[in-house]
Short mmCIF file of C-alpha atoms in Angstrom, two decimals:
data_model
loop_
_atom_site.label_atom_id
_atom_site.label_comp_id
_atom_site.label_asym_id
_atom_site.label_seq_id
_atom_site.Cartn_x
_atom_site.Cartn_y
_atom_site.Cartn_z
CA MET V 26 0.08 0.16 -0.15
CA ILE V 27 1.17 3.58 -0.71
CA LEU V 28 -0.37 6.72 0.32
CA GLY V 29 0.14 10.29 -0.85
CA ALA V 30 3.02 11.26 -2.99
CA GLY V 31 2.94 14.95 -2.12
CA GLY V 32 5.83 17.09 -2.21
CA ASP V 33 6.50 20.20 0.12
CA ALA V 34 6.95 23.14 -1.47
CA ASN V 35 9.31 24.11 1.26
CA HIS V 36 11.66 21.44 0.68
CA ASP V 37 12.18 21.43 -2.92
CA GLY V 38 9.09 19.83 -3.69
CA LEU V 39 10.55 16.26 -2.70
CA PRO V 40 8.27 14.26 -0.06
CA VAL V 41 9.78 12.15 3.01
CA LEU V 42 9.57 8.74 2.47
CA ILE V 43 7.67 6.95 5.34
CA VAL V 44 7.90 3.28 5.64
CA THR V 45 5.48 1.36 8.01
CA GLY V 46 4.46 -2.17 8.82
CA LEU V 47 0.88 -1.85 9.60
CA ARG V 48 -1.71 -0.30 8.04
CA GLN V 49 -2.68 1.64 11.04
CA GLU V 50 0.65 3.33 11.19
CA ALA V 51 0.71 4.41 7.78
CA GLN V 52 -2.61 6.17 8.21
CA ILE V 53 -0.97 7.79 11.05
CA ALA V 54 2.26 8.93 9.52
CA ALA V 55 0.29 10.12 6.06
CA GLY V 56 0.06 13.69 5.53
CA PRO V 57 1.58 16.55 3.50
CA GLY V 58 4.74 16.13 1.98
CA MET V 59 4.98 12.58 2.75
CA THR V 60 4.85 9.38 0.76
CA VAL V 61 3.82 6.44 2.88
CA VAL V 62 4.78 2.85 1.98
CA CYS V 63 3.22 0.19 3.96
CA SER V 64 4.86 -3.42 3.86
CA SER V 65 2.16 -5.17 5.58
CA SER V 66 5.12 -6.59 7.96
CA ASN V 67 6.30 -8.28 4.86
CA PRO V 68 10.06 -7.98 4.07
CA ARG V 69 9.69 -9.47 0.33
CA GLN V 70 6.86 -7.19 -0.04
CA LEU V 71 8.60 -3.78 1.29
CA ARG V 72 11.81 -4.79 -1.23
CA GLU V 73 9.15 -5.08 -4.17
CA LEU V 74 7.42 -1.65 -3.20
CA MET V 75 10.79 -0.13 -2.51
CA THR V 76 11.84 -0.82 -6.35
CA THR V 77 9.52 1.82 -7.49
CA PHE V 78 11.38 4.72 -5.69
CA ASP V 79 14.34 6.56 -7.20
CA PRO V 80 16.61 7.73 -3.97
CA GLY V 81 16.72 10.94 -5.62
CA SER V 82 12.82 11.50 -5.71
CA VAL V 83 12.66 11.66 -1.69
CA ARG V 84 14.66 13.94 0.68
CA GLY V 85 14.70 11.17 3.34
CA ILE V 86 13.38 7.90 4.65
CA VAL V 87 11.95 7.20 8.05
CA SER V 88 11.03 3.95 9.27
CA PHE V 89 7.74 4.45 11.37
CA GLY V 90 6.21 2.35 13.90
CA VAL V 91 4.24 2.56 17.16
CA ALA V 92 5.56 -0.61 18.91
CA GLY V 93 7.54 1.05 21.20
CA GLY V 94 5.95 -0.69 24.02
CA LEU V 95 8.12 -3.77 22.94
CA ASP V 96 11.09 -2.14 25.03
CA PRO V 97 9.84 -1.64 28.78
CA GLU V 98 12.30 1.49 28.96
CA LEU V 99 10.30 3.56 26.52
CA GLU V 100 7.50 5.80 27.42
CA SER V 101 4.20 6.82 25.05
CA GLY V 102 5.76 9.64 23.08
CA ASP V 103 9.51 8.59 22.95
CA VAL V 104 11.25 9.15 19.63
CA VAL V 105 13.73 6.65 18.98
CA VAL V 106 16.81 7.82 16.51
CA ALA V 107 19.05 4.99 15.24
CA THR V 108 22.78 5.37 15.27
CA GLU V 109 23.25 2.67 12.74
CA VAL V 110 21.59 0.25 10.35
CA VAL V 111 22.51 -3.26 10.73
CA VAL V 112 21.68 -6.03 8.11
CA ARG V 113 23.15 -9.46 8.53
CA ASP V 114 26.76 -8.96 8.68
CA ARG V 115 26.81 -5.20 7.32
CA ARG V 116 26.56 -2.14 9.17
CA TRP V 117 25.98 1.70 8.03
CA GLN V 118 26.41 4.44 10.62
CA ALA V 119 23.94 7.21 10.72
CA VAL V 120 25.20 10.48 9.56
CA SER V 121 23.84 13.71 11.00
CA PRO V 122 22.37 16.56 8.85
#
């Protein structure tokens, strides 16, 4: 499922790509300047959906979810920002803007 595709004139017309696992999360994240992709918690489906995106067509990618309750240290409203991305044996460090 892909919701919206609108850019934001304040940011060169490029939307932020929001990736969610659940339809309810996609509905929460949808809004002006956002393009939302819902993978239905299916990695294969997400890979297929992502093949339609040119990295130059978005100004950033955000993985959004509401399952923070899985970590008892997190409270409602906490924001979690990754310091790195890990896939199997590969790591990419996050870069500050």
